[in-house]
Amino acid sequence: AQSVAQPEDQVNVAEGNPLTVKCTYSVSGNPYLFWYVQYPNRGLQFLLKYITGDNLVKGSYGFEAEFNKSQTSFHLKKPSALVSDSALYFCAVSMDTGRRALTFGSGTRLQVQP
Amino acid sequence: NAGVMQNPRHLVRRRGQEARLRCSPMKGHSHVYWYRQLPEEGLKFMVYLQKENIIDESGMPKERFSAEFPKEGPSILRIQQVVRGDSAAYFCASSPPGQGKVIQYFGAGTRLSVL
């Protein structure tokens, strides 16, 4: 079985400061890891993914994430937060076995204050 | 290239009625997934379909829920005899064929309210 944990329900950060949204995962094989963002009453928008290769992956809107196999983590980061980054962020995992179902974390609400 | 289209956006049903949710995948995408999101929770996988085939239905409730993706037309998630606990947002996602094509692109969802 696979699972994802997002330990923070909410993260507050001031505009211009760096932000981190945490994610840890548990799978029995090689993970495929994803970050999605959800704005109110909207679907999920894909931000970035890790499949293989470099541990640091860059995605949309200046976001990046670092895959850490030993800590089973995939934290989302951005060097300088914008008020418009305020949204609900979801980490998700699937497996390289071909089973495509995504397992999502419970989400972290990011609030960027002006 | 239009995104994943879901309709209706909002659906209100009374207990005992049937709900039909439609999803048209992105052009060129032959894989469709359905997820359910309860208020303030993450998405939970329900079913994965390819054209005319159910590939993985491990997340589908055993009763009242069914899904199809016919050769022609949209994918349909059908909920029979709805109950209040079925109230949720239902999201459809699609992905293209191919071994490495793992990104799922989501629609805006259908919000089902059961009175």
PDB file of N, CA and C in Angstrom, chain A residues 32 34 36 38 40-44 46 49 51 88 90 96 98-107 109, chain B residues 9 31 33 35 37 40-43 45 48 56 58 91 95-96 98-99 101-104 106-108 111:
ATOM      1  N   TYR A  32       6.647   7.497  -8.132  1.00  0.00           N
ATOM      2  CA  TYR A  32       6.465   8.660  -8.980  1.00  0.00           C
ATOM      3  C   TYR A  32       5.789   9.691  -8.085  1.00  0.00           C
ATOM      4  N   PHE A  34       4.359  13.758  -7.320  1.00  0.00           N
ATOM      5  CA  PHE A  34       3.732  14.880  -8.002  1.00  0.00           C
ATOM      6  C   PHE A  34       3.315  15.943  -6.988  1.00  0.00           C
ATOM      7  N   TYR A  36       0.423  19.118  -7.024  1.00  0.00           N
ATOM      8  CA  TYR A  36      -0.669  19.798  -7.700  1.00  0.00           C
ATOM      9  C   TYR A  36      -1.121  20.971  -6.826  1.00  0.00           C
ATOM     10  N   GLN A  38      -4.538  23.599  -6.098  1.00  0.00           N
ATOM     11  CA  GLN A  38      -5.983  23.757  -6.308  1.00  0.00           C
ATOM     12  C   GLN A  38      -6.419  25.127  -5.820  1.00  0.00           C
ATOM     13  N   PRO A  40      -9.736  27.846  -5.332  1.00  0.00           N
ATOM     14  CA  PRO A  40     -11.138  27.633  -4.918  1.00  0.00           C
ATOM     15  C   PRO A  40     -12.052  27.290  -6.088  1.00  0.00           C
ATOM     16  N   ASN A  41     -12.834  26.232  -5.897  1.00  0.00           N
ATOM     17  CA  ASN A  41     -13.830  25.799  -6.886  1.00  0.00           C
ATOM     18  C   ASN A  41     -13.225  25.491  -8.244  1.00  0.00           C
ATOM     19  N   ARG A  42     -11.982  25.065  -8.235  1.00  0.00           N
ATOM     20  CA  ARG A  42     -11.305  24.705  -9.484  1.00  0.00           C
ATOM     21  C   ARG A  42     -10.754  23.294  -9.372  1.00  0.00           C
ATOM     22  N   GLY A  43     -10.352  22.745 -10.509  1.00  0.00           N
ATOM     23  CA  GLY A  43      -9.668  21.465 -10.504  1.00  0.00           C
ATOM     24  C   GLY A  43      -8.219  21.625 -10.091  1.00  0.00           C
ATOM     25  N   LEU A  44      -7.518  20.515 -10.128  1.00  0.00           N
ATOM     26  CA  LEU A  44      -6.106  20.532  -9.744  1.00  0.00           C
ATOM     27  C   LEU A  44      -5.248  20.873 -10.946  1.00  0.00           C
ATOM     28  N   PHE A  46      -1.391  20.744 -12.418  1.00  0.00           N
ATOM     29  CA  PHE A  46      -0.111  20.085 -12.260  1.00  0.00           C
ATOM     30  C   PHE A  46       1.002  21.122 -12.105  1.00  0.00           C
ATOM     31  N   LYS A  49       6.756  17.080 -11.283  1.00  0.00           N
ATOM     32  CA  LYS A  49       6.809  15.654 -10.991  1.00  0.00           C
ATOM     33  C   LYS A  49       8.257  15.204 -10.840  1.00  0.00           C
ATOM     34  N   ILE A  51      10.202  11.542 -11.538  1.00  0.00           N
ATOM     35  CA  ILE A  51      10.108  10.167 -12.005  1.00  0.00           C
ATOM     36  C   ILE A  51      11.441   9.471 -11.758  1.00  0.00           C
ATOM     37  N   LEU A  88      -4.443  25.748  -2.186  1.00  0.00           N
ATOM     38  CA  LEU A  88      -4.340  24.444  -1.535  1.00  0.00           C
ATOM     39  C   LEU A  88      -3.398  23.574  -2.353  1.00  0.00           C
ATOM     40  N   PHE A  90      -1.410  19.915  -3.008  1.00  0.00           N
ATOM     41  CA  PHE A  90      -1.496  18.482  -2.779  1.00  0.00           C
ATOM     42  C   PHE A  90      -0.263  17.776  -3.311  1.00  0.00           C
ATOM     43  N   ASP A  96       5.870   2.867 -10.073  1.00  0.00           N
ATOM     44  CA  ASP A  96       6.407   2.608 -11.408  1.00  0.00           C
ATOM     45  C   ASP A  96       5.988   1.239 -11.923  1.00  0.00           C
ATOM     46  N   GLY A  98       3.108   0.482 -13.120  1.00  0.00           N
ATOM     47  CA  GLY A  98       2.060   0.600 -14.114  1.00  0.00           C
ATOM     48  C   GLY A  98       0.693   0.856 -13.528  1.00  0.00           C
ATOM     49  N   ARG A  99       0.549   0.669 -12.215  1.00  0.00           N
ATOM     50  CA  ARG A  99      -0.724   1.024 -11.586  1.00  0.00           C
ATOM     51  C   ARG A  99      -0.754   2.533 -11.453  1.00  0.00           C
ATOM     52  N   ARG A 100      -1.635   3.173 -12.154  1.00  0.00           N
ATOM     53  CA  ARG A 100      -1.575   4.621 -12.324  1.00  0.00           C
ATOM     54  C   ARG A 100      -2.334   5.420 -11.270  1.00  0.00           C
ATOM     55  N   ALA A 101      -3.072   4.755 -10.403  1.00  0.00           N
ATOM     56  CA  ALA A 101      -3.868   5.491  -9.428  1.00  0.00           C
ATOM     57  C   ALA A 101      -2.973   6.369  -8.575  1.00  0.00           C
ATOM     58  N   LEU A 102      -3.336   7.623  -8.430  1.00  0.00           N
ATOM     59  CA  LEU A 102      -2.612   8.548  -7.572  1.00  0.00           C
ATOM     60  C   LEU A 102      -3.163   8.458  -6.157  1.00  0.00           C
ATOM     61  N   THR A 103      -2.256   8.425  -5.193  1.00  0.00           N
ATOM     62  CA  THR A 103      -2.629   8.549  -3.789  1.00  0.00           C
ATOM     63  C   THR A 103      -2.240   9.946  -3.340  1.00  0.00           C
ATOM     64  N   PHE A 104      -3.216  10.691  -2.850  1.00  0.00           N
ATOM     65  CA  PHE A 104      -2.993  12.092  -2.484  1.00  0.00           C
ATOM     66  C   PHE A 104      -2.822  12.254  -0.982  1.00  0.00           C
ATOM     67  N   GLY A 105      -2.042  13.262  -0.608  1.00  0.00           N
ATOM     68  CA  GLY A 105      -2.038  13.719   0.766  1.00  0.00           C
ATOM     69  C   GLY A 105      -3.298  14.521   1.047  1.00  0.00           C
ATOM     70  N   SER A 106      -3.445  14.925   2.283  1.00  0.00           N
ATOM     71  CA  SER A 106      -4.659  15.626   2.711  1.00  0.00           C
ATOM     72  C   SER A 106      -4.659  17.102   2.335  1.00  0.00           C
ATOM     73  N   GLY A 107      -3.530  17.581   1.838  1.00  0.00           N
ATOM     74  CA  GLY A 107      -3.464  18.964   1.384  1.00  0.00           C
ATOM     75  C   GLY A 107      -2.920  19.905   2.431  1.00  0.00           C
ATOM     76  N   ARG A 109      -2.819  24.131   3.063  1.00  0.00           N
ATOM     77  CA  ARG A 109      -3.271  25.449   2.604  1.00  0.00           C
ATOM     78  C   ARG A 109      -2.141  26.443   2.811  1.00  0.00           C
TER      79      ARG A 109
ATOM     80  N   ARG B   9     -21.228  21.185 -13.900  1.00  0.00           N
ATOM     81  CA  ARG B   9     -20.339  21.668 -12.856  1.00  0.00           C
ATOM     82  C   ARG B   9     -20.967  21.486 -11.486  1.00  0.00           C
ATOM     83  N   HIS B  31      -6.786   7.609 -21.580  1.00  0.00           N
ATOM     84  CA  HIS B  31      -6.868   7.095 -20.212  1.00  0.00           C
ATOM     85  C   HIS B  31      -7.657   8.102 -19.383  1.00  0.00           C
ATOM     86  N   TYR B  33      -9.480   8.818 -15.438  1.00  0.00           N
ATOM     87  CA  TYR B  33      -9.482   8.476 -14.009  1.00  0.00           C
ATOM     88  C   TYR B  33     -10.577   9.289 -13.338  1.00  0.00           C
ATOM     89  N   TYR B  35     -11.841  10.596  -9.441  1.00  0.00           N
ATOM     90  CA  TYR B  35     -11.479  10.778  -8.035  1.00  0.00           C
ATOM     91  C   TYR B  35     -12.637  11.478  -7.337  1.00  0.00           C
ATOM     92  N   GLN B  37     -13.531  13.940  -3.914  1.00  0.00           N
ATOM     93  CA  GLN B  37     -12.980  14.799  -2.867  1.00  0.00           C
ATOM     94  C   GLN B  37     -14.089  15.204  -1.912  1.00  0.00           C
ATOM     95  N   GLU B  40     -12.677  19.503   2.568  1.00  0.00           N
ATOM     96  CA  GLU B  40     -11.447  19.651   3.345  1.00  0.00           C
ATOM     97  C   GLU B  40     -10.602  18.383   3.372  1.00  0.00           C
ATOM     98  N   GLU B  41     -10.737  17.557   2.374  1.00  0.00           N
ATOM     99  CA  GLU B  41      -9.913  16.349   2.295  1.00  0.00           C
ATOM    100  C   GLU B  41      -9.209  16.284   0.950  1.00  0.00           C
ATOM    101  N   GLY B  42      -8.259  15.368   0.869  1.00  0.00           N
ATOM    102  CA  GLY B  42      -7.599  15.122  -0.403  1.00  0.00           C
ATOM    103  C   GLY B  42      -8.470  14.289  -1.310  1.00  0.00           C
ATOM    104  N   LEU B  43      -7.994  14.093  -2.524  1.00  0.00           N
ATOM    105  CA  LEU B  43      -8.736  13.303  -3.488  1.00  0.00           C
ATOM    106  C   LEU B  43      -8.495  11.815  -3.250  1.00  0.00           C
ATOM    107  N   PHE B  45      -8.845   8.085  -5.089  1.00  0.00           N
ATOM    108  CA  PHE B  45      -8.991   7.392  -6.367  1.00  0.00           C
ATOM    109  C   PHE B  45     -10.221   6.499  -6.352  1.00  0.00           C
ATOM    110  N   TYR B  48     -10.044   3.713 -12.889  1.00  0.00           N
ATOM    111  CA  TYR B  48      -9.175   4.036 -14.027  1.00  0.00           C
ATOM    112  C   TYR B  48      -9.700   3.251 -15.223  1.00  0.00           C
ATOM    113  N   ASP B  56      -8.766  -0.470 -13.502  1.00  0.00           N
ATOM    114  CA  ASP B  56      -8.576  -0.547 -12.055  1.00  0.00           C
ATOM    115  C   ASP B  56      -9.773   0.104 -11.394  1.00  0.00           C
ATOM    116  N   SER B  58     -10.408  -0.417  -8.020  1.00  0.00           N
ATOM    117  CA  SER B  58     -10.172  -0.754  -6.621  1.00  0.00           C
ATOM    118  C   SER B  58     -10.711   0.284  -5.649  1.00  0.00           C
ATOM    119  N   PHE B  91     -13.883  14.535  -9.463  1.00  0.00           N
ATOM    120  CA  PHE B  91     -12.943  15.027 -10.458  1.00  0.00           C
ATOM    121  C   PHE B  91     -12.573  13.915 -11.427  1.00  0.00           C
ATOM    122  N   SER B  95      -4.974  11.157 -19.217  1.00  0.00           N
ATOM    123  CA  SER B  95      -3.568  11.128 -19.597  1.00  0.00           C
ATOM    124  C   SER B  95      -3.453  10.457 -20.963  1.00  0.00           C
ATOM    125  N   PRO B  96      -2.376  10.763 -21.684  1.00  0.00           N
ATOM    126  CA  PRO B  96      -2.216  10.155 -23.008  1.00  0.00           C
ATOM    127  C   PRO B  96      -1.714   8.727 -22.884  1.00  0.00           C
ATOM    128  N   GLY B  98       0.880   5.591 -23.485  1.00  0.00           N
ATOM    129  CA  GLY B  98       2.335   5.534 -23.486  1.00  0.00           C
ATOM    130  C   GLY B  98       2.876   5.243 -22.110  1.00  0.00           C
ATOM    131  N   GLN B  99       3.954   4.483 -22.080  1.00  0.00           N
ATOM    132  CA  GLN B  99       4.505   3.989 -20.817  1.00  0.00           C
ATOM    133  C   GLN B  99       4.918   5.133 -19.895  1.00  0.00           C
ATOM    134  N   LYS B 101       3.897   8.278 -19.909  1.00  0.00           N
ATOM    135  CA  LYS B 101       2.959   9.405 -19.857  1.00  0.00           C
ATOM    136  C   LYS B 101       2.168   9.338 -18.558  1.00  0.00           C
ATOM    137  N   VAL B 102       2.769   9.811 -17.482  1.00  0.00           N
ATOM    138  CA  VAL B 102       2.189   9.578 -16.160  1.00  0.00           C
ATOM    139  C   VAL B 102       1.463  10.783 -15.589  1.00  0.00           C
ATOM    140  N   ILE B 103       1.589  11.949 -16.205  1.00  0.00           N
ATOM    141  CA  ILE B 103       0.925  13.130 -15.665  1.00  0.00           C
ATOM    142  C   ILE B 103      -0.566  13.037 -15.948  1.00  0.00           C
ATOM    143  N   GLN B 104      -1.351  13.241 -14.922  1.00  0.00           N
ATOM    144  CA  GLN B 104      -2.799  13.271 -15.067  1.00  0.00           C
ATOM    145  C   GLN B 104      -3.260  14.727 -15.039  1.00  0.00           C
ATOM    146  N   PHE B 106      -6.385  17.346 -14.796  1.00  0.00           N
ATOM    147  CA  PHE B 106      -7.684  17.304 -14.138  1.00  0.00           C
ATOM    148  C   PHE B 106      -8.668  18.297 -14.734  1.00  0.00           C
ATOM    149  N   GLY B 107      -9.946  17.892 -14.702  1.00  0.00           N
ATOM    150  CA  GLY B 107     -11.021  18.803 -15.010  1.00  0.00           C
ATOM    151  C   GLY B 107     -11.387  19.644 -13.797  1.00  0.00           C
ATOM    152  N   ALA B 108     -12.373  20.519 -13.985  1.00  0.00           N
ATOM    153  CA  ALA B 108     -12.773  21.448 -12.919  1.00  0.00           C
ATOM    154  C   ALA B 108     -13.697  20.791 -11.906  1.00  0.00           C
ATOM    155  N   ARG B 111     -19.631  19.157  -8.684  1.00  0.00           N
ATOM    156  CA  ARG B 111     -19.990  19.190  -7.272  1.00  0.00           C
ATOM    157  C   ARG B 111     -21.399  18.663  -7.111  1.00  0.00           C
TER     158      ARG B 111
END
